[in-house]
CSV table of C-alpha atoms and ligand atoms in Angstrom, one decimal:
chain,number,residue,atom,x,y,z
A,1,MET,CA,17.1,-10.1,4.0
A,2,HIS,CA,18.9,-7.7,6.3
A,3,PRO,CA,20.0,-9.5,9.5
A,4,ASN,CA,18.4,-6.9,11.7
A,5,ILE,CA,15.1,-6.2,9.9
A,6,TRP,CA,11.7,-7.9,10.0
A,7,HIS,CA,9.5,-7.0,7.1
A,8,PRO,CA,5.7,-6.5,7.2
A,9,PHE,CA,3.3,-9.2,5.8
A,10,THR,CA,6.4,-11.1,4.8
A,11,GLN,CA,7.4,-14.8,5.2
A,12,ALA,CA,11.2,-14.2,5.3
A,13,LYS,CA,12.0,-17.8,4.5
A,14,THR,CA,10.3,-17.9,1.2
A,15,ALA,CA,10.1,-14.3,0.1
A,16,PRO,CA,12.5,-13.0,-2.5
A,17,GLU,CA,15.0,-10.4,-1.5
A,18,PRO,CA,13.4,-7.0,-1.1
A,19,LEU,CA,14.3,-4.4,-3.7
A,20,LYS,CA,16.4,-1.6,-2.4
A,21,VAL,CA,15.2,1.9,-3.3
A,22,LYS,CA,17.8,4.6,-3.4
A,23,SER,CA,15.5,7.6,-4.1
A,24,ALA,CA,12.0,8.5,-5.3
A,25,GLN,CA,10.8,11.5,-7.3
A,26,GLY,CA,7.3,12.0,-8.7
A,27,ILE,CA,6.0,8.7,-9.8
A,28,TRP,CA,9.4,7.1,-10.2
A,29,LEU,CA,11.4,5.0,-7.7
A,30,THR,CA,15.2,4.6,-8.4
A,31,LEU,CA,16.6,1.3,-7.2
A,32,GLU,CA,20.1,0.8,-6.0
A,33,ASP,CA,21.1,-0.7,-9.3
A,34,GLU,CA,19.8,2.4,-11.1
A,35,ARG,CA,16.7,0.7,-12.5
A,36,GLN,CA,13.6,2.9,-12.6
A,37,VAL,CA,10.3,1.6,-11.3
A,38,MET,CA,7.0,3.4,-11.8
A,39,ASP,CA,5.0,3.4,-8.5
A,40,CYS,CA,1.5,2.4,-9.8
A,41,ILE,CA,0.1,1.8,-6.3
A,42,SER,CA,1.3,5.0,-4.5
A,43,SER,CA,3.4,2.9,-2.2
A,44,TRP,CA,0.7,1.2,-0.2
A,45,TRP,CA,-1.8,3.9,-1.2
A,46,VAL,CA,-0.3,6.7,0.8
A,47,ASN,CA,1.4,8.8,-1.8
A,48,THR,CA,-0.9,11.3,-3.5
A,49,HIS,CA,1.1,14.0,-5.2
A,50,GLY,CA,4.2,12.0,-6.2
A,51,HIS,CA,7.3,11.2,-4.2
A,52,ALA,CA,9.5,13.9,-2.6
A,53,HIS,CA,7.2,16.7,-3.5
A,54,PRO,CA,9.3,19.8,-2.8
A,55,GLN,CA,6.4,21.8,-1.3
A,56,ILE,CA,5.7,19.2,1.4
A,57,ALA,CA,9.4,18.6,2.0
A,58,GLU,CA,9.9,22.3,2.5
A,59,ALA,CA,6.9,22.6,4.9
A,60,ILE,CA,8.3,19.8,7.0
A,61,TYR,CA,11.8,21.4,7.0
A,62,GLN,CA,10.5,24.8,8.0
A,63,GLN,CA,8.4,23.3,10.8
A,64,ALA,CA,11.3,21.2,12.1
A,65,LEU,CA,13.4,24.3,12.5
A,66,LYS,CA,10.7,25.9,14.7
A,67,MET,CA,9.3,23.0,16.7
A,68,GLU,CA,9.5,19.3,15.8
A,69,HIS,CA,7.2,18.0,18.5
A,70,VAL,CA,5.5,18.9,21.7
A,71,ILE,CA,3.2,17.2,24.1
A,72,PHE,CA,-0.5,17.6,23.1
A,73,GLY,CA,-2.1,17.1,26.5
A,74,GLY,CA,-2.4,20.5,28.2
A,75,PHE,CA,-0.6,22.2,25.2
A,76,THR,CA,-1.6,23.1,21.7
A,77,HIS,CA,0.0,24.7,18.7
A,78,ASP,CA,-0.6,26.5,15.5
A,79,PRO,CA,0.1,23.6,13.1
A,80,ALA,CA,-2.7,21.5,14.8
A,81,GLU,CA,-5.1,24.4,14.9
A,82,GLN,CA,-4.5,25.4,11.3
A,83,PHE,CA,-4.7,21.9,9.9
A,84,ALA,CA,-8.0,21.3,11.8
A,85,GLU,CA,-9.4,24.6,10.6
A,86,GLN,CA,-8.4,24.0,7.0
A,87,LEU,CA,-9.6,20.3,7.0
A,88,VAL,CA,-13.1,20.9,8.4
A,89,PRO,CA,-14.4,22.9,5.4
A,90,HIS,CA,-13.5,20.0,3.1
A,91,LEU,CA,-15.2,17.4,5.3
A,92,PRO,CA,-18.8,16.3,4.9
A,93,PRO,CA,-21.2,18.7,6.7
A,94,GLY,CA,-21.3,18.3,10.5
A,95,LEU,CA,-17.9,16.7,11.0
A,96,THR,CA,-16.2,19.4,13.0
A,97,ARG,CA,-14.1,17.7,15.7
A,98,VAL,CA,-10.6,16.4,14.9
A,99,PHE,CA,-8.8,13.8,17.1
A,100,PHE,CA,-5.3,13.2,16.0
A,101,SER,CA,-3.3,10.0,16.0
A,102,ASP,CA,-0.6,8.5,13.8
A,103,ASN,CA,-1.7,5.7,11.5
A,104,GLY,CA,-4.8,4.2,10.0
A,105,SER,CA,-5.3,1.5,12.5
A,106,THR,CA,-5.2,3.9,15.4
A,107,SER,CA,-7.6,6.2,13.7
A,108,VAL,CA,-10.1,3.3,13.5
A,109,GLU,CA,-9.4,2.2,17.1
A,110,VAL,CA,-10.3,5.8,18.2
A,111,ALA,CA,-13.5,5.7,16.1
A,112,LEU,CA,-14.5,2.4,17.7
A,113,LYS,CA,-13.8,3.7,21.2
A,114,MET,CA,-15.6,6.9,20.5
A,115,ALA,CA,-18.7,5.1,19.3
A,116,TYR,CA,-18.7,2.5,22.1
A,117,GLN,CA,-18.2,5.1,24.8
A,118,TYR,CA,-20.7,7.5,23.3
A,119,TRP,CA,-23.5,5.1,24.2
A,120,ARG,CA,-22.0,4.4,27.7
A,121,ASN,CA,-21.9,8.1,28.3
A,122,LEU,CA,-25.5,8.3,27.4
A,123,HIS,CA,-26.3,5.5,29.8
A,124,GLN,CA,-27.5,3.3,26.9
A,125,PRO,CA,-24.7,0.8,26.7
A,126,ARG,CA,-24.5,-1.1,23.4
A,127,SER,CA,-22.1,-4.0,23.1
A,128,THR,CA,-21.2,-4.6,19.5
A,129,PHE,CA,-20.6,-3.4,16.0
A,130,MET,CA,-21.8,-4.3,12.6
A,131,ALA,CA,-19.2,-4.6,9.9
A,132,PHE,CA,-18.8,-5.9,6.3
A,133,ASP,CA,-17.8,-9.1,4.9
A,134,GLY,CA,-14.4,-8.5,3.2
A,135,GLY,CA,-13.6,-5.4,5.2
A,136,TYR,CA,-10.2,-4.4,6.4
A,137,HIS,CA,-9.6,-1.8,9.1
A,138,GLY,CA,-6.0,-2.4,10.3
A,139,ASP,CA,-3.8,-4.8,12.2
A,140,THR,CA,-4.3,-3.9,15.8
A,141,PHE,CA,-6.7,-6.0,17.9
A,142,GLY,CA,-9.7,-3.8,17.8
A,143,THR,CA,-9.3,-3.2,14.0
A,144,MET,CA,-8.7,-6.9,13.4
A,145,ALA,CA,-11.9,-7.7,15.3
A,146,VAL,CA,-14.0,-5.4,13.1
A,147,GLY,CA,-12.2,-6.6,9.9
A,148,SER,CA,-13.3,-9.7,8.1
A,149,ARG,CA,-11.7,-12.8,9.5
A,150,SER,CA,-8.8,-13.7,7.1
A,151,ILE,CA,-5.4,-15.2,7.0
A,152,PHE,CA,-4.1,-11.9,8.4
A,153,SER,CA,-6.0,-12.4,11.7
A,154,ALA,CA,-6.6,-16.2,11.8
A,155,VAL,CA,-4.1,-16.9,14.4
A,156,PHE,CA,-5.6,-14.3,16.8
A,157,ARG,CA,-9.2,-15.4,16.2
A,158,ASP,CA,-9.9,-16.3,19.9
A,159,MET,CA,-8.6,-12.9,21.0
A,160,LEU,CA,-11.0,-10.9,18.8
A,161,PHE,CA,-14.3,-9.6,20.1
A,162,GLU,CA,-17.5,-10.7,18.4
A,163,ILE,CA,-19.1,-8.6,15.8
A,164,GLU,CA,-22.0,-9.0,13.3
A,165,TYR,CA,-20.9,-9.3,9.7
A,166,VAL,CA,-23.2,-8.3,6.8
A,167,ASP,CA,-22.7,-8.6,3.1
A,168,PHE,CA,-20.8,-6.0,1.2
A,169,PRO,CA,-22.7,-5.5,-2.1
A,170,ALA,CA,-19.6,-5.7,-4.3
A,171,THR,CA,-20.3,-4.8,-7.9
A,172,TYR,CA,-18.5,-4.1,-11.2
A,173,ILE,CA,-19.0,-2.6,-14.7
A,174,GLY,CA,-21.8,-4.4,-16.4
A,175,ASP,CA,-23.1,-6.1,-13.3
A,176,ALA,CA,-26.8,-6.5,-14.1
A,177,ALA,CA,-27.6,-7.6,-10.5
A,178,ALA,CA,-26.0,-4.6,-8.8
A,179,ALA,CA,-29.2,-2.9,-7.7
A,180,GLN,CA,-30.7,-6.2,-6.4
A,181,THR,CA,-27.5,-7.1,-4.5
A,182,ALA,CA,-27.5,-3.7,-2.8
A,183,ALA,CA,-31.2,-3.9,-2.0
A,184,THR,CA,-30.8,-7.4,-0.5
A,185,ALA,CA,-27.8,-6.3,1.6
A,186,LEU,CA,-29.9,-3.3,3.0
A,187,GLU,CA,-32.9,-5.5,3.7
A,188,LYS,CA,-30.7,-7.9,5.8
A,189,ILE,CA,-29.2,-5.0,7.7
A,190,GLU,CA,-32.6,-3.6,8.4
A,191,SER,CA,-34.1,-6.9,9.6
A,192,GLU,CA,-31.2,-7.1,12.1
A,193,LEU,CA,-31.6,-3.5,13.3
A,194,LYS,CA,-35.4,-3.9,13.6
A,195,THR,CA,-35.1,-6.4,16.4
A,196,GLN,CA,-31.5,-5.9,17.7
A,197,ARG,CA,-30.7,-2.3,17.3
A,198,ASP,CA,-29.9,-1.8,21.0
A,199,ARG,CA,-26.9,-4.2,20.5
A,200,TYR,CA,-25.2,-1.9,18.0
A,201,ALA,CA,-22.9,0.9,18.9
A,202,GLY,CA,-22.2,1.5,15.2
A,203,ILE,CA,-21.8,0.2,11.7
A,204,ILE,CA,-18.3,0.5,10.2
A,205,ILE,CA,-17.6,0.4,6.5
A,206,GLU,CA,-15.0,1.3,4.0
A,207,PRO,CA,-17.2,3.6,1.9
A,208,LEU,CA,-17.3,2.8,-1.9
A,209,VAL,CA,-14.1,0.8,-2.0
A,210,GLN,CA,-12.9,-2.1,0.3
A,211,GLY,CA,-9.2,-1.8,-0.1
A,212,ALA,CA,-7.2,-4.7,1.2
A,213,GLY,CA,-10.2,-7.0,0.8
A,214,GLY,CA,-9.6,-6.8,-2.9
A,215,MET,CA,-10.6,-3.4,-4.2
A,216,ARG,CA,-14.2,-4.4,-4.0
A,217,MET,CA,-16.5,-1.5,-4.9
A,218,CYS,CA,-20.1,-0.7,-4.1
A,219,ARG,CA,-22.4,2.0,-5.4
A,220,PRO,CA,-23.1,5.4,-3.7
A,221,ASP,CA,-26.8,4.7,-3.4
A,222,PHE,CA,-26.0,1.7,-1.1
A,223,LEU,CA,-24.3,4.1,1.3
A,224,GLN,CA,-27.2,6.4,1.1
A,225,GLY,CA,-29.5,3.5,2.1
A,226,LEU,CA,-27.1,2.7,4.9
A,227,ARG,CA,-27.1,6.3,6.1
A,228,LYS,CA,-30.9,6.2,6.2
A,229,LEU,CA,-31.0,3.0,8.2
A,230,CYS,CA,-28.6,4.4,10.7
A,231,ASP,CA,-30.8,7.5,11.0
A,232,ASP,CA,-34.0,5.5,11.3
A,233,TYR,CA,-32.6,3.1,13.9
A,234,ASP,CA,-30.3,5.5,15.7
A,235,VAL,CA,-27.0,3.7,15.1
A,236,LEU,CA,-23.7,5.5,14.5
A,237,LEU,CA,-22.2,5.3,11.1
A,238,ILE,CA,-18.5,5.1,10.9
A,239,PHE,CA,-16.7,5.6,7.6
A,240,ASP,CA,-13.2,4.2,7.4
A,241,GLU,CA,-11.8,6.5,4.7
A,242,VAL,CA,-8.2,5.7,5.5
A,243,MET,CA,-7.8,4.6,1.9
A,244,THR,CA,-10.6,6.3,0.1
A,245,GLY,CA,-9.9,9.8,1.6
A,246,PHE,CA,-8.0,12.7,0.0
A,247,GLY,CA,-9.0,12.3,-3.7
A,248,ARG,CA,-8.8,8.5,-4.2
A,249,THR,CA,-12.4,8.2,-5.4
A,250,GLY,CA,-12.1,11.2,-7.7
A,251,HIS,CA,-13.7,13.4,-5.0
A,252,TRP,CA,-12.1,14.7,-1.8
A,253,PHE,CA,-13.8,11.9,0.1
A,254,ALA,CA,-16.0,8.9,-0.7
A,255,SER,CA,-18.6,10.6,1.5
A,256,ASP,CA,-18.7,13.5,-1.0
A,257,ARG,CA,-19.2,11.1,-3.9
A,258,ALA,CA,-22.1,9.5,-2.0
A,259,ALA,CA,-23.4,12.9,-0.9
A,260,ILE,CA,-23.8,11.8,2.7
A,261,ALA,CA,-22.0,12.4,6.1
A,262,PRO,CA,-21.1,9.7,8.5
A,263,ASP,CA,-21.0,10.3,12.3
A,264,ILE,CA,-17.4,9.4,12.5
A,265,MET,CA,-14.7,9.3,9.8
A,266,CYS,CA,-11.2,7.8,9.9
A,267,LEU,CA,-8.4,9.4,7.9
A,268,SER,CA,-4.8,8.5,7.4
A,269,LYS,CA,-3.0,7.2,4.3
A,270,GLY,CA,-3.1,10.2,2.0
A,271,ILE,CA,-3.3,12.8,4.8
A,272,THR,CA,0.3,14.0,4.5
A,273,GLY,CA,0.6,13.2,0.8
A,274,GLY,CA,2.6,10.1,1.9
A,275,PHE,CA,5.3,11.9,3.8
A,276,LEU,CA,4.8,11.1,7.5
A,277,PRO,CA,2.7,8.7,9.6
A,278,PHE,CA,-0.3,10.7,10.6
A,279,ALA,CA,-4.0,10.2,11.1
A,280,ALA,CA,-7.2,11.9,12.3
A,281,THR,CA,-10.6,10.6,13.5
A,282,VAL,CA,-13.2,13.3,12.9
A,283,CYS,CA,-16.7,13.3,14.4
A,284,SER,CA,-19.8,15.4,14.8
A,285,GLU,CA,-20.7,17.8,17.6
A,286,LYS,CA,-23.3,15.2,18.8
A,287,ILE,CA,-20.6,12.7,19.6
A,288,TYR,CA,-18.3,15.3,21.1
A,289,ALA,CA,-21.1,16.6,23.3
A,290,ALA,CA,-21.6,13.1,24.9
A,291,PHE,CA,-18.1,13.3,26.3
A,292,TYR,CA,-18.3,17.0,27.4
A,293,SER,CA,-19.0,16.7,31.0
A,294,ASP,CA,-18.0,17.4,34.6
A,295,ASP,CA,-17.8,13.6,35.1
A,296,PRO,CA,-14.2,12.5,34.6
A,297,LEU,CA,-15.4,9.1,33.6
A,298,LYS,CA,-17.0,10.5,30.5
A,299,THR,CA,-13.5,11.5,29.2
A,300,LEU,CA,-12.1,9.8,26.1
A,301,TYR,CA,-9.0,8.4,27.7
A,302,HIS,CA,-7.0,7.8,24.6
A,303,GLY,CA,-3.9,9.4,23.2
A,304,HIS,CA,-0.5,8.7,21.6
A,305,SER,CA,2.9,10.1,22.3
A,306,TYR,CA,3.0,11.6,18.8
A,307,THR,CA,-0.6,13.0,18.8
A,308,ALA,CA,-0.8,16.0,16.5
A,309,ASN,CA,2.9,15.9,15.7
A,310,PRO,CA,3.6,19.4,14.3
A,311,LEU,CA,5.7,17.9,11.4
A,312,GLY,CA,2.7,15.8,10.5
A,313,CYS,CA,0.4,18.7,10.7
A,314,ALA,CA,2.8,20.8,8.5
A,315,ALA,CA,2.9,18.1,5.9
A,316,ALA,CA,-0.9,17.7,6.0
A,317,ILE,CA,-1.4,21.4,5.6
A,318,ALA,CA,1.0,21.5,2.6
A,319,SER,CA,-0.8,18.4,1.2
A,320,LEU,CA,-4.2,20.1,1.5
A,321,LYS,CA,-3.0,22.9,-0.6
A,322,LEU,CA,-1.7,20.6,-3.3
A,323,MET,CA,-5.0,18.7,-3.1
A,324,GLN,CA,-6.7,21.9,-4.1
A,325,GLU,CA,-4.3,22.5,-7.0
A,326,ASN,CA,-4.5,18.9,-8.1
A,327,GLN,CA,-8.3,18.5,-7.9
A,328,PRO,CA,-8.6,18.6,-11.7
A,329,LYS,CA,-6.0,15.7,-11.9
A,330,PHE,CA,-7.6,13.3,-9.5
A,331,ALA,CA,-11.1,14.2,-10.7
A,332,ALA,CA,-10.1,13.4,-14.3
A,333,MET,CA,-8.4,10.1,-13.8
A,334,GLU,CA,-11.7,8.1,-13.8
A,335,ALA,CA,-12.4,9.1,-17.4
A,336,LEU,CA,-8.8,8.0,-18.4
A,337,HIS,CA,-9.2,4.6,-16.7
A,338,GLN,CA,-12.5,4.2,-18.6
A,339,GLN,CA,-10.9,4.9,-21.9
A,340,HIS,CA,-8.2,2.4,-21.4
A,341,CYS,CA,-10.6,-0.2,-20.0
A,342,GLN,CA,-12.7,-0.3,-23.1
A,343,GLN,CA,-10.1,-2.6,-24.5
A,344,LEU,CA,-9.0,-4.3,-21.4
A,345,ILE,CA,-12.5,-5.3,-20.3
A,346,MET,CA,-12.6,-7.7,-23.3
A,347,HIS,CA,-9.4,-9.5,-22.4
A,348,PRO,CA,-10.1,-13.1,-21.7
A,349,ARG,CA,-8.1,-12.9,-18.5
A,350,VAL,CA,-10.2,-10.0,-17.1
A,351,GLU,CA,-13.3,-10.4,-15.0
A,352,GLN,CA,-15.4,-8.0,-12.9
A,353,LEU,CA,-13.6,-4.9,-13.9
A,354,ARG,CA,-14.4,-1.9,-11.7
A,355,ILE,CA,-13.3,1.7,-11.6
A,356,MET,CA,-13.8,4.4,-8.8
A,357,GLY,CA,-12.0,7.7,-9.4
A,358,THR,CA,-8.3,7.1,-9.4
A,359,ILE,CA,-8.7,3.3,-8.7
A,360,MET,CA,-9.1,0.6,-11.3
A,361,ALA,CA,-9.3,-3.1,-10.4
A,362,PHE,CA,-10.2,-6.4,-11.9
A,363,ASP,CA,-10.1,-10.1,-11.1
A,364,VAL,CA,-7.5,-12.1,-13.1
A,365,VAL,CA,-9.1,-15.2,-14.4
A,366,THR,CA,-7.0,-18.0,-13.2
A,367,PRO,CA,-7.4,-21.8,-13.1
A,368,SER,CA,-6.3,-22.0,-9.4
A,369,LYS,CA,-8.3,-20.9,-6.4
A,370,PRO,CA,-8.8,-17.1,-6.1
A,371,GLY,CA,-7.9,-15.3,-2.9
A,372,TYR,CA,-4.9,-13.6,-1.3
A,373,LEU,CA,-2.7,-16.7,-1.5
A,374,ASN,CA,-3.3,-17.1,-5.2
A,375,THR,CA,0.1,-17.3,-7.0
A,376,VAL,CA,-0.9,-15.4,-10.1
A,377,GLY,CA,-0.4,-12.2,-8.2
A,378,ARG,CA,3.1,-13.1,-7.5
A,379,GLN,CA,3.8,-13.9,-11.1
A,380,ILE,CA,2.3,-10.6,-12.2
A,381,ARG,CA,4.3,-8.7,-9.6
A,382,ASP,CA,7.5,-10.2,-10.8
A,383,GLN,CA,6.8,-9.6,-14.5
A,384,ALA,CA,5.7,-6.0,-13.7
A,385,ILE,CA,9.0,-5.3,-12.0
A,386,ASP,CA,10.9,-6.6,-15.0
A,387,ARG,CA,9.0,-4.0,-17.0
A,388,GLY,CA,9.7,-1.3,-14.6
A,389,LEU,CA,6.3,-1.2,-12.8
A,390,LEU,CA,5.4,-1.5,-9.2
A,391,LEU,CA,2.2,-3.5,-9.1
A,392,ARG,CA,1.2,-5.6,-6.1
A,393,PRO,CA,-1.9,-7.6,-6.8
A,394,LEU,CA,-4.1,-8.7,-3.9
A,395,GLY,CA,-4.2,-12.4,-4.7
A,396,ASN,CA,-5.7,-12.5,-8.1
A,397,VAL,CA,-7.0,-8.9,-8.0
A,398,LEU,CA,-4.9,-6.6,-10.1
A,399,TYR,CA,-5.4,-2.9,-9.4
A,400,LEU,CA,-4.0,0.5,-10.2
A,401,LEU,CA,-3.9,3.2,-7.6
A,402,PRO,CA,-1.4,5.8,-8.9
A,403,PRO,CA,-0.3,9.1,-7.5
A,404,TYR,CA,-2.2,12.0,-9.0
A,405,CYS,CA,0.9,13.2,-10.9
A,406,ILE,CA,0.8,10.3,-13.3
A,407,THR,CA,0.8,11.6,-16.9
A,408,GLU,CA,-1.6,10.4,-19.6
A,409,GLU,CA,1.5,8.9,-21.4
A,410,GLU,CA,2.6,7.1,-18.3
A,411,LEU,CA,-0.9,5.7,-17.7
A,412,ALA,CA,-1.0,4.5,-21.3
A,413,MET,CA,2.3,2.7,-20.8
A,414,VAL,CA,0.9,1.0,-17.7
A,415,TYR,CA,-2.1,-0.3,-19.5
A,416,GLN,CA,0.0,-1.5,-22.4
A,417,ALA,CA,2.3,-3.4,-20.0
A,418,ILE,CA,-0.7,-4.9,-18.1
A,419,THR,CA,-2.2,-6.2,-21.4
A,420,GLU,CA,1.1,-7.7,-22.4
A,421,ILE,CA,1.6,-9.3,-19.0
A,422,LEU,CA,-1.9,-10.8,-19.2
A,423,ASP,CA,-1.3,-12.0,-22.7
A,424,GLY,CA,1.8,-13.8,-21.5
A,425,LEU,CA,0.3,-15.5,-18.5
A,426,ALA,CA,0.8,-19.3,-18.6
B,501,LIG,C1,-4.5,0.7,5.4
B,501,LIG,C2,-5.9,0.8,6.0
B,501,LIG,C3,-6.0,0.8,7.4
B,501,LIG,C4,-4.9,0.7,8.4
B,501,LIG,O1,-4.0,1.7,8.2
B,501,LIG,P1,-2.5,1.5,8.8
B,501,LIG,O2,-1.9,2.9,8.6
B,501,LIG,O3,-1.8,0.5,7.9
B,501,LIG,O4,-2.5,1.1,10.2
B,501,LIG,C5,-7.3,0.9,7.9
B,501,LIG,N1,-8.4,1.0,7.1
B,501,LIG,C6,-8.3,1.0,5.8
B,501,LIG,C7,-9.5,1.1,4.9
B,501,LIG,C8,-7.0,0.8,5.2
B,501,LIG,O5,-6.9,0.8,3.9
């Protein structure tokens, strides 16, 4: 470990030396020792079009020559206006207001504050949120609070505000109970809202795929049911699309795949194609209107030094353009996963295989306890690196989440390597 660096999610005492990356191009990372590693997880799910894409690099460079940053309170600029104008037509209908920040956690914090204050501003204060078992929304205090309690947040437990957890109806290919699980989950939510709806400012969910919680997937009709409950009981629906946004589910957004619109949506990871830390919280006019007032206390008093950073906006605009060009690629990846998985699903080490757009995941059957600390993930990670693949299982959940530039040959190589790794597990 470098004597001046503290790595994220890392126990420095027991962790192996981090691998030093010299450069990255497309799907390939080049390590200091010249080894090539294929980035099968888009570097923590941010990279969408491949590394060092020249069009995004050029857009950032051109913007930096003109204006690298400027205060966004009392000032505005073209990059922010253009990005907002170009983003909105791709968003679910009704989401027309864009609030900028700089990472996924802050985009969720903003969503929570918007929802909470919305009800205060309407003089109908509501005190809590409903969230899903297994959810992950970030590492700041508010986002830890609405996330599932886990080893990530255990030490801070007493500092986290109370919320109500409900079951996430996780499902997989061949799950005969899927419809029932979803119906039961909706019934439980409804019975809570029936008697307690005035407690709830909103319901927050990672739509279709819970990322850090283990790539757990639910069906679009569950989200439709949830939307209907939120309408019926007048509770705000917040979609944390930090991971699912920008093509990950095979559609522009998970909301599109479910054919519904939330009231508030959080976007980050893929927003700049993986180039710069950037984020947006988008909401409907209904929410915006509750803050639009002569009363200064109705203001959303939230902002960050780098809000609407012009370089971030320029990268995001360039990435939107590539999204349009790459739409056939990210839309086609689900079918490729399905082809490869016809074999893989029969492997004795593979359980609960699931696919959503560009994401494939399964539980590795292991004799030891499943979960984030399960050591089979570590073994797989090491063996993958030896084969030139970056995989980073979440405990015993192995998943693929590649950049959209991956070729059919490369994807076939990855599946071949995964099969061999599973075959060789002790
Ligand atoms: C990664 C993630 C976050 C947090 O984003 P950061 O940029 O890491 O703060 C929030 N929500 C979801 C669904 C995520 O996957």
